[in-house]
Coordinates of C-alpha atoms in Angstrom, one line a residue:
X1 CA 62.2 -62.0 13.1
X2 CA 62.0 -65.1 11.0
X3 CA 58.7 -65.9 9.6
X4 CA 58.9 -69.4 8.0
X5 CA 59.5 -71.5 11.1
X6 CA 56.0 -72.6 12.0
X7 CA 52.5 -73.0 11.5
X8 CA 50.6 -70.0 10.8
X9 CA 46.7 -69.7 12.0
X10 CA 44.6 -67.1 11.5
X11 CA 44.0 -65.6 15.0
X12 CA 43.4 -62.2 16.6
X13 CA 43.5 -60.9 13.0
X14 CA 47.3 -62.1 12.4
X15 CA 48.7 -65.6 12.0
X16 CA 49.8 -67.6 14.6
X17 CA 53.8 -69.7 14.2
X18 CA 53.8 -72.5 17.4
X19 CA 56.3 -74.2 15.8
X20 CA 54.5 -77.2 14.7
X21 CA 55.5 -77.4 10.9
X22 CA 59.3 -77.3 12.9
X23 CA 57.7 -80.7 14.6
X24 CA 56.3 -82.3 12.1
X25 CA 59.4 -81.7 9.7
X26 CA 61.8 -83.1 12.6
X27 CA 59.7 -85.9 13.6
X28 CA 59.7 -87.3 10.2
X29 CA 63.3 -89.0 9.6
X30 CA 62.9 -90.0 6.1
X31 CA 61.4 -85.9 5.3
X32 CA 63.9 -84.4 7.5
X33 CA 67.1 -86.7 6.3
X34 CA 66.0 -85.2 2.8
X35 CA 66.0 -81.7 3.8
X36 CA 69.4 -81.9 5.4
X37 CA 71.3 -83.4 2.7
X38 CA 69.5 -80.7 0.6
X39 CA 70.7 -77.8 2.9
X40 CA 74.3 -79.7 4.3
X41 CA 75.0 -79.7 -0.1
X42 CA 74.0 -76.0 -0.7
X43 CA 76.5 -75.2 2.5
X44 CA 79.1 -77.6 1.6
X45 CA 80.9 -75.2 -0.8
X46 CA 84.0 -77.1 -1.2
X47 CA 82.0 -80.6 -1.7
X48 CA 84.3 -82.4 0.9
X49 CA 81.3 -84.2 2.8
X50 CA 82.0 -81.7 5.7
X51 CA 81.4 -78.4 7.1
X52 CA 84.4 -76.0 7.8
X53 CA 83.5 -73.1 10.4
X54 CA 83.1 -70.7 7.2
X55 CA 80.4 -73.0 5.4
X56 CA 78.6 -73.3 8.9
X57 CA 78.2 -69.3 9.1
X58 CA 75.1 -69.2 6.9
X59 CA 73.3 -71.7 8.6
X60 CA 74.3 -70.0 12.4
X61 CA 73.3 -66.8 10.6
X62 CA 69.8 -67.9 9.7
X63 CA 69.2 -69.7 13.0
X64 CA 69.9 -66.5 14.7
X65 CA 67.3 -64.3 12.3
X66 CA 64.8 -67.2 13.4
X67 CA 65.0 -66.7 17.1
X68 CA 64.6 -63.2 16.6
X69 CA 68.5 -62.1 17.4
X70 CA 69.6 -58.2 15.5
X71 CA 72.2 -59.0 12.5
X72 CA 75.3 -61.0 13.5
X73 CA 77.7 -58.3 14.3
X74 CA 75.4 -55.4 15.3
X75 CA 75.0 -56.0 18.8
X76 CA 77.7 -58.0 21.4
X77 CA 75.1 -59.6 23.4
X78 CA 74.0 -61.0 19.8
X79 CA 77.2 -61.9 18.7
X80 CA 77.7 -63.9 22.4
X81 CA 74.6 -65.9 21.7
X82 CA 75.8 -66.4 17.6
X83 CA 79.1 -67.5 19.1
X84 CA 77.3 -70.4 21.2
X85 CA 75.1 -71.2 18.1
X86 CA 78.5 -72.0 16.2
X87 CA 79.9 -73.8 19.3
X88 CA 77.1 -76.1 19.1
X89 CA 77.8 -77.6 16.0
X90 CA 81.9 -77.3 16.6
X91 CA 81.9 -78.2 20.3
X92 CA 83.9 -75.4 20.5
X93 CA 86.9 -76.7 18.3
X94 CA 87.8 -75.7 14.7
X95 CA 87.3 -79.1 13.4
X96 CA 85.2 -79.7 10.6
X97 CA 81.5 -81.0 10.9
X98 CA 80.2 -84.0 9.7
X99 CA 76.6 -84.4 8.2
X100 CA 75.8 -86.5 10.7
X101 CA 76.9 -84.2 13.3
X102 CA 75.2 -81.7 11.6
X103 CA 71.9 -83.8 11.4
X104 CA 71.8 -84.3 15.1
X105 CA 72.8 -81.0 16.3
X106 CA 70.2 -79.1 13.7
X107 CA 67.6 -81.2 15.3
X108 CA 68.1 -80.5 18.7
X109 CA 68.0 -76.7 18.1
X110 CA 65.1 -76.7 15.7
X111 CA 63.5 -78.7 18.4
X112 CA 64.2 -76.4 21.2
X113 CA 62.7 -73.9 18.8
X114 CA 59.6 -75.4 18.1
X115 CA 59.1 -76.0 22.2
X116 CA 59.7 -72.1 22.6
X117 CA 57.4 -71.1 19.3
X118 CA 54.6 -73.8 21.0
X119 CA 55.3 -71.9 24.4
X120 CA 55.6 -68.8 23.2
X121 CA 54.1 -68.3 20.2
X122 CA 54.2 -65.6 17.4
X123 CA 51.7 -63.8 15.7
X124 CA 52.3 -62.0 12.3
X125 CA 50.0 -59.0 12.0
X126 CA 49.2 -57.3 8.9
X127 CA 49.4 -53.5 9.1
X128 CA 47.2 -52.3 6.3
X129 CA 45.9 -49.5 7.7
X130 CA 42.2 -50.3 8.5
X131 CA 42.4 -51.1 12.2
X132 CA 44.5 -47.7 12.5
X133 CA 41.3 -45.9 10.5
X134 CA 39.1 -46.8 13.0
X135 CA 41.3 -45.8 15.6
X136 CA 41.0 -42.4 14.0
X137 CA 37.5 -42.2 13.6
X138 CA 36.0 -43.5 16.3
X139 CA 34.4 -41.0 17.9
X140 CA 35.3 -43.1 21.2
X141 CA 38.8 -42.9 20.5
X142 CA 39.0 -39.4 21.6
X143 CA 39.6 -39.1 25.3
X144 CA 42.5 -41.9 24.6
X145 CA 43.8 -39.8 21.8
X146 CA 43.3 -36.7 24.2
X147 CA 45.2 -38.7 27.1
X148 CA 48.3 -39.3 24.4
X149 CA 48.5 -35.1 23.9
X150 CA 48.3 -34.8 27.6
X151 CA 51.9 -37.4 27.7
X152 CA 53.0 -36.1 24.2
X153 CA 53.1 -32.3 24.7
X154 CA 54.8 -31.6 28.1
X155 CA 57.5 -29.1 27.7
X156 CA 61.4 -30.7 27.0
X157 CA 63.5 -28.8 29.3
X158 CA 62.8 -25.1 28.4
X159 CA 61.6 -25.6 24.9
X160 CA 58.5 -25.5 23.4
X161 CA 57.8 -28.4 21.9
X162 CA 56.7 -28.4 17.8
X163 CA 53.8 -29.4 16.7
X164 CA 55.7 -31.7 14.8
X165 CA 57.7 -32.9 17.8
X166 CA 54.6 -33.6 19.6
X167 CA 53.0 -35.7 17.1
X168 CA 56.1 -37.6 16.8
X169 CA 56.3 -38.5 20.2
X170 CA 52.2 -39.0 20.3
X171 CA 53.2 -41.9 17.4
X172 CA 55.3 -43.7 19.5
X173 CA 52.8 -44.0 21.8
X174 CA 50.2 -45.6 19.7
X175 CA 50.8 -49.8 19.3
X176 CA 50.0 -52.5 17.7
X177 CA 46.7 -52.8 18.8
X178 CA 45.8 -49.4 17.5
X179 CA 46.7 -50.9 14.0
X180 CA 50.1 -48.6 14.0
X181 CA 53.5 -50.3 13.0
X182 CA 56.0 -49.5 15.4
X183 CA 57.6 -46.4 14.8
X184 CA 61.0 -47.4 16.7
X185 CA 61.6 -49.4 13.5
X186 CA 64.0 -47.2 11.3
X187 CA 62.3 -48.8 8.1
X188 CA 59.5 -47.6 9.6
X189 CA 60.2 -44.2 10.8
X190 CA 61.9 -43.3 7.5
X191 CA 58.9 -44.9 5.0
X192 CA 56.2 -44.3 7.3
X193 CA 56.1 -42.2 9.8
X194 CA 58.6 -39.3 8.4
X195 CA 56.8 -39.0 5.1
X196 CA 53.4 -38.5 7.3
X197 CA 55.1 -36.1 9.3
X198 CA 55.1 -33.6 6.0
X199 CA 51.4 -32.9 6.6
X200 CA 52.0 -31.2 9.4
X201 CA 51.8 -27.3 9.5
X202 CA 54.2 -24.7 10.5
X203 CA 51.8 -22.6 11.5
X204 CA 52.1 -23.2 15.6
X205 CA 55.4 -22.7 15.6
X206 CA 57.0 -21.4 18.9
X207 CA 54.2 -21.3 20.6
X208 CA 52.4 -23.8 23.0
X209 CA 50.4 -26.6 21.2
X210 CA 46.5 -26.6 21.8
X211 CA 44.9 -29.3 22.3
X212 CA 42.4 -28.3 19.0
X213 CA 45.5 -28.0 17.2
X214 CA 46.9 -31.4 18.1
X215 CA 43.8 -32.8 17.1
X216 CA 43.5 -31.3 14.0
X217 CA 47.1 -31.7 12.9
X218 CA 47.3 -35.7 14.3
X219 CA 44.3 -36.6 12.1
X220 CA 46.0 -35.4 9.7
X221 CA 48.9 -37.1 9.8
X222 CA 47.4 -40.4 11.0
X223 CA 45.1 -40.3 7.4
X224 CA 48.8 -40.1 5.5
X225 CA 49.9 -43.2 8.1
X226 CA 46.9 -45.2 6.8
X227 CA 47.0 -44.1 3.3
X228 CA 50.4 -45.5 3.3
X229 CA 49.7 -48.7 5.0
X230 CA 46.9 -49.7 2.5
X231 CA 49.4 -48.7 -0.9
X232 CA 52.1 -50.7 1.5
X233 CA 51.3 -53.1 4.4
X234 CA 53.6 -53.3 6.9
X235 CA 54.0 -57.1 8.2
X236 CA 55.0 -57.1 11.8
X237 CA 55.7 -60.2 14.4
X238 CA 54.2 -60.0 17.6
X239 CA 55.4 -61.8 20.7
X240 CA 54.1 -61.5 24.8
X241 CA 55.6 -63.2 27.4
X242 CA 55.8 -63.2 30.9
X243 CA 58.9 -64.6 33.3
X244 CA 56.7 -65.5 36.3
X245 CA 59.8 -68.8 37.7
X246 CA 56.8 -71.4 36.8
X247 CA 59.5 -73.0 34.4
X248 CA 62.3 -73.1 37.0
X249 CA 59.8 -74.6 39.4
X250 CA 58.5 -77.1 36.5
X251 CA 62.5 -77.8 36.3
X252 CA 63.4 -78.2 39.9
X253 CA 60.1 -80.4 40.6
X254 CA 61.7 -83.0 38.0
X255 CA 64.7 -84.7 39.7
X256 CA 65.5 -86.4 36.7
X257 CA 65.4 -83.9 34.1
X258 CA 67.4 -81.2 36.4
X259 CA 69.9 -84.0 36.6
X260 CA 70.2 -84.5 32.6
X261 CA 69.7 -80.8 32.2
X262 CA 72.6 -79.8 34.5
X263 CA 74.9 -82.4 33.1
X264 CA 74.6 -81.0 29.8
X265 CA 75.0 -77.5 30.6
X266 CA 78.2 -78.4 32.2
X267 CA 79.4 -80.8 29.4
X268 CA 81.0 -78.7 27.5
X269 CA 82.5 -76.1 29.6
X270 CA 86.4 -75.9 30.4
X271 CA 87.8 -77.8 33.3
X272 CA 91.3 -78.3 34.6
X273 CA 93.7 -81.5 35.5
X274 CA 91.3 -82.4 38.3
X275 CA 88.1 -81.9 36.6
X276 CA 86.8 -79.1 38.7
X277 CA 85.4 -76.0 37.1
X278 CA 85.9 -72.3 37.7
X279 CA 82.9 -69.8 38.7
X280 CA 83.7 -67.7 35.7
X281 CA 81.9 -70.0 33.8
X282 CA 78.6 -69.5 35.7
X283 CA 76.8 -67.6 33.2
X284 CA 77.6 -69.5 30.6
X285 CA 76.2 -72.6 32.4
X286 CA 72.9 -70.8 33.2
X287 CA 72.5 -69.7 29.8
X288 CA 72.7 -73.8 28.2
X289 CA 70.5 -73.9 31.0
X290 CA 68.0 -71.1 30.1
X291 CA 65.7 -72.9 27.9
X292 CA 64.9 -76.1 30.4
X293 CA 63.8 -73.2 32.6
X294 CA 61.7 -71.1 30.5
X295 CA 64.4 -68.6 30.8
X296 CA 65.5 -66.1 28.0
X297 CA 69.2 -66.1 27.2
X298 CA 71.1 -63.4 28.4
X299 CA 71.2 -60.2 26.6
X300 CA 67.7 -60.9 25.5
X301 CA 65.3 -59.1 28.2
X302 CA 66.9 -56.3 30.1
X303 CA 64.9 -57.0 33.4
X304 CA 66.0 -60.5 33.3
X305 CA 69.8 -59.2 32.9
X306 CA 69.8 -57.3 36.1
X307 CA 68.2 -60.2 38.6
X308 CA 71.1 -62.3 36.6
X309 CA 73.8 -60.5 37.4
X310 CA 72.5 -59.2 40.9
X311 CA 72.0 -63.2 42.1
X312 CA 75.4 -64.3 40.5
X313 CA 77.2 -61.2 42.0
X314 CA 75.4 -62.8 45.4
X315 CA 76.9 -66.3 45.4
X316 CA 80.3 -64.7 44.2
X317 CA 80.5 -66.1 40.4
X318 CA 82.8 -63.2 39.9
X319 CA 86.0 -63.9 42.4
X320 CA 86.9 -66.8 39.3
X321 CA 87.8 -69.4 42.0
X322 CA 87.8 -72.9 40.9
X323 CA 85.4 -75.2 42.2
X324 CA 84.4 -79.4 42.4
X325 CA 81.5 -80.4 39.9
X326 CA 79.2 -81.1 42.7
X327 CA 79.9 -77.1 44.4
X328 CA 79.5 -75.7 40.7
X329 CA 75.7 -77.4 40.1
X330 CA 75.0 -76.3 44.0
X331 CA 76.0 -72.6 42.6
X332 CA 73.8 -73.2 39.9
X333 CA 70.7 -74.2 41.5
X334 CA 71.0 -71.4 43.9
X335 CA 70.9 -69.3 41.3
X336 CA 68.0 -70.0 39.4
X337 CA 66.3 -70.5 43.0
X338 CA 67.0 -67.2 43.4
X339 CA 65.7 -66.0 39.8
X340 CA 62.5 -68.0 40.7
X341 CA 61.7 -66.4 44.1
X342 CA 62.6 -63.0 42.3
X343 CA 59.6 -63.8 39.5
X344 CA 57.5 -65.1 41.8
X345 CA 57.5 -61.8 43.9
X346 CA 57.5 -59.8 40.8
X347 CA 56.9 -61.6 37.0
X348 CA 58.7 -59.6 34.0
X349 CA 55.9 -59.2 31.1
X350 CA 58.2 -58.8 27.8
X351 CA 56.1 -57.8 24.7
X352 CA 58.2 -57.3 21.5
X353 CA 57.1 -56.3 17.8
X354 CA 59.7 -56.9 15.0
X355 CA 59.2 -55.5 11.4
X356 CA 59.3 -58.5 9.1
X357 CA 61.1 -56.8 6.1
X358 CA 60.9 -58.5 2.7
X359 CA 65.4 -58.9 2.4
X360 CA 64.9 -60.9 5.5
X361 CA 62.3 -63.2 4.1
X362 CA 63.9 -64.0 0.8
X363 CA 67.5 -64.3 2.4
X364 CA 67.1 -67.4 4.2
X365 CA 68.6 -70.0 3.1
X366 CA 68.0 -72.6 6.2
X367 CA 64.1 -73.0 6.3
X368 CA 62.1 -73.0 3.6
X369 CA 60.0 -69.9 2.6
X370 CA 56.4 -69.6 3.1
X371 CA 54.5 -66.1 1.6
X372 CA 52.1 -63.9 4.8
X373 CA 50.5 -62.3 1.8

């Protein structure tokens, strides 16, 4: 997750991004015409005063590392959203970009990112291995620690579970808040967690784990956790947010804005000789529309997937007939009516912690760098 696009603050012990460096770079013309002719140079490789789809990759590839997308190519749903990224700019042709264009369409997505930083916004925590200490030996900490056995240690199938095996899983219980990095990271499972894991005894092999043993043994490895973290902090961005339809309410309460927002969701999209568009294209309408709504794109949040695709299998998006303008945005606000009675009944709370690795930090080319040491 990309570090350098917003104003940090010290709070809850981390440093708070809300986007409002993003703001204040954007809403100065004369700062922000400076930085782009910086940036559209360094991408202009060819020096033909425009962008080919090539040159544009480095700048699509940073903007997706800043809202927090896996490495272009790793994951489809990624690639979808790096795709639309790229289509921004382009408007879906292979024509070159001008600066100007460039200028304009940089702005509106830096914007949208500062509005989602400002509503959503990100704290950096540094793991350095005191919080975790604490954890570990407060004496208050125990019937938590006891609770994370109970969970940790119940029998796979058949086998016995290791001691090993139970710590392991008793890691990935333990969060943020208990100072631990999370241990889903591979970078952190491999330079953390695993070299940790070497404390552990063979001893209780084959047999059941005790609870005195898992104590024991878990201290153990914990002290090797926090002995790491304070040779090497772990830097980790921390994000909460809950889908609870208040934005698609805020959206459908403004007549004008749903109007504007609508229209430019369907601006873009394919149409044929008479101008009316075919329910295939749905989704990709509701995902343009997404951020007006407080809505994460799809692919994003799992939860949000399934009332996606269970409301547009309701109104049919899938039989690919072709429809009038007026029947498509009807379509569309049915949907997102439907997503916002769905939230309403039951919000979706999304928490997500991202290890903020040093390659990522220095490769950025896009925004400019700022240091969380």
């Amino acid at each position: 997750m990309e570090q350098s696009c917003g104003e940090k603050k010290k709070c809850c012990g981390g440093q708070v991004l809300d986007g409002s460096d993003i703001m204040e770079l954007v809403g100065n013309d004369k700062v922000f015409s400076s930085y782009v002719d910086h940036k559209f140079d360094e991408l202009d490789i060819d020096k033909d005063g425009k962008l080919s789809v090539k040159e544009l990759q480095p700048a699509v590839v940073d903007l997706g590392a800043a809202l927090g997308l896996p490495a272009h190519g790793s994951s489809p749903n990624a690639d979808h959203i790096y795709s639309e990224v790229l289509n921004e700019f382009t408007h879906g042709k292979q024509e070159k970009v001008s600066k100007t264009e460039f200028k304009e369409v940089l702005s509106d997505i830096l914007l949208g990112m500062a509005a989602g930083l400002k509503r959503d916004p990100i704290v950096i925590l540094r793991m350095d291995g005191e919080d975790l200490n604490e954890f570990i030996t407060n004496p208050s900490s125990e019937p938590e620690i006891i609770a994370i056995f109970s969970q940790a240690s119940s029998a796979d199938g058949t086998n016995i579970p290791t001691i090993r095996a139970v710590i392991t899983k008793a890691l990935q219980q333990l969060t943020v808040d208990h100072g631990m990095p999370p241990s889903s990271d591979s970078w952190v499972m491999s330079n953390v967690v695993e070299p940790a894991l070497q404390a552990c005894t063979n001893t209780y092999q084959g047999t059941s784990v005790s609870q005195e043993a898992f104590l024991e043994e878990f201290k153990k490895v914990i002290e090797r956790v926090v002995q790491h973290l304070k040779e090497q902090p772990v830097i980790v961005a921390h994000s909460e947010h809950t889908f609870d339809g208040s934005g698609i309410k805020r959206l459908l309460s403004n007549k004008f804005e749903l109007e504007k927002t609508l229209n430019a969701a369907l601006r873009d999209l394919p149409r044929d000789r008479s101008g009316k568009l075919s329910k295939e294209y749905l989704r990709v309408a509701l995902d343009s529309l997404a951020p007006s709504a407080s809505l994460p794109p799809y692919g994003a949040v799992n939860q949000m997937d399934n009332i996606v695709n269970e409301v547009v299998k309701m109104v049919g998006a899938d039989d690919g007939k072709i429809v009038p303008e007026e029947e498509f945005k009807k379509l569309m606000l049915e949907i997102v009516g439907s997503i916002m009675l769905q939230l309403e009944g039951n919000a979706i709370s999304v928490s997500s912690n991202s290890v903020v690795h040093e390659p990522l930090a220095t490769a950025s080319t896009l925004f400019p760098q700022q240091s969380l040491a």
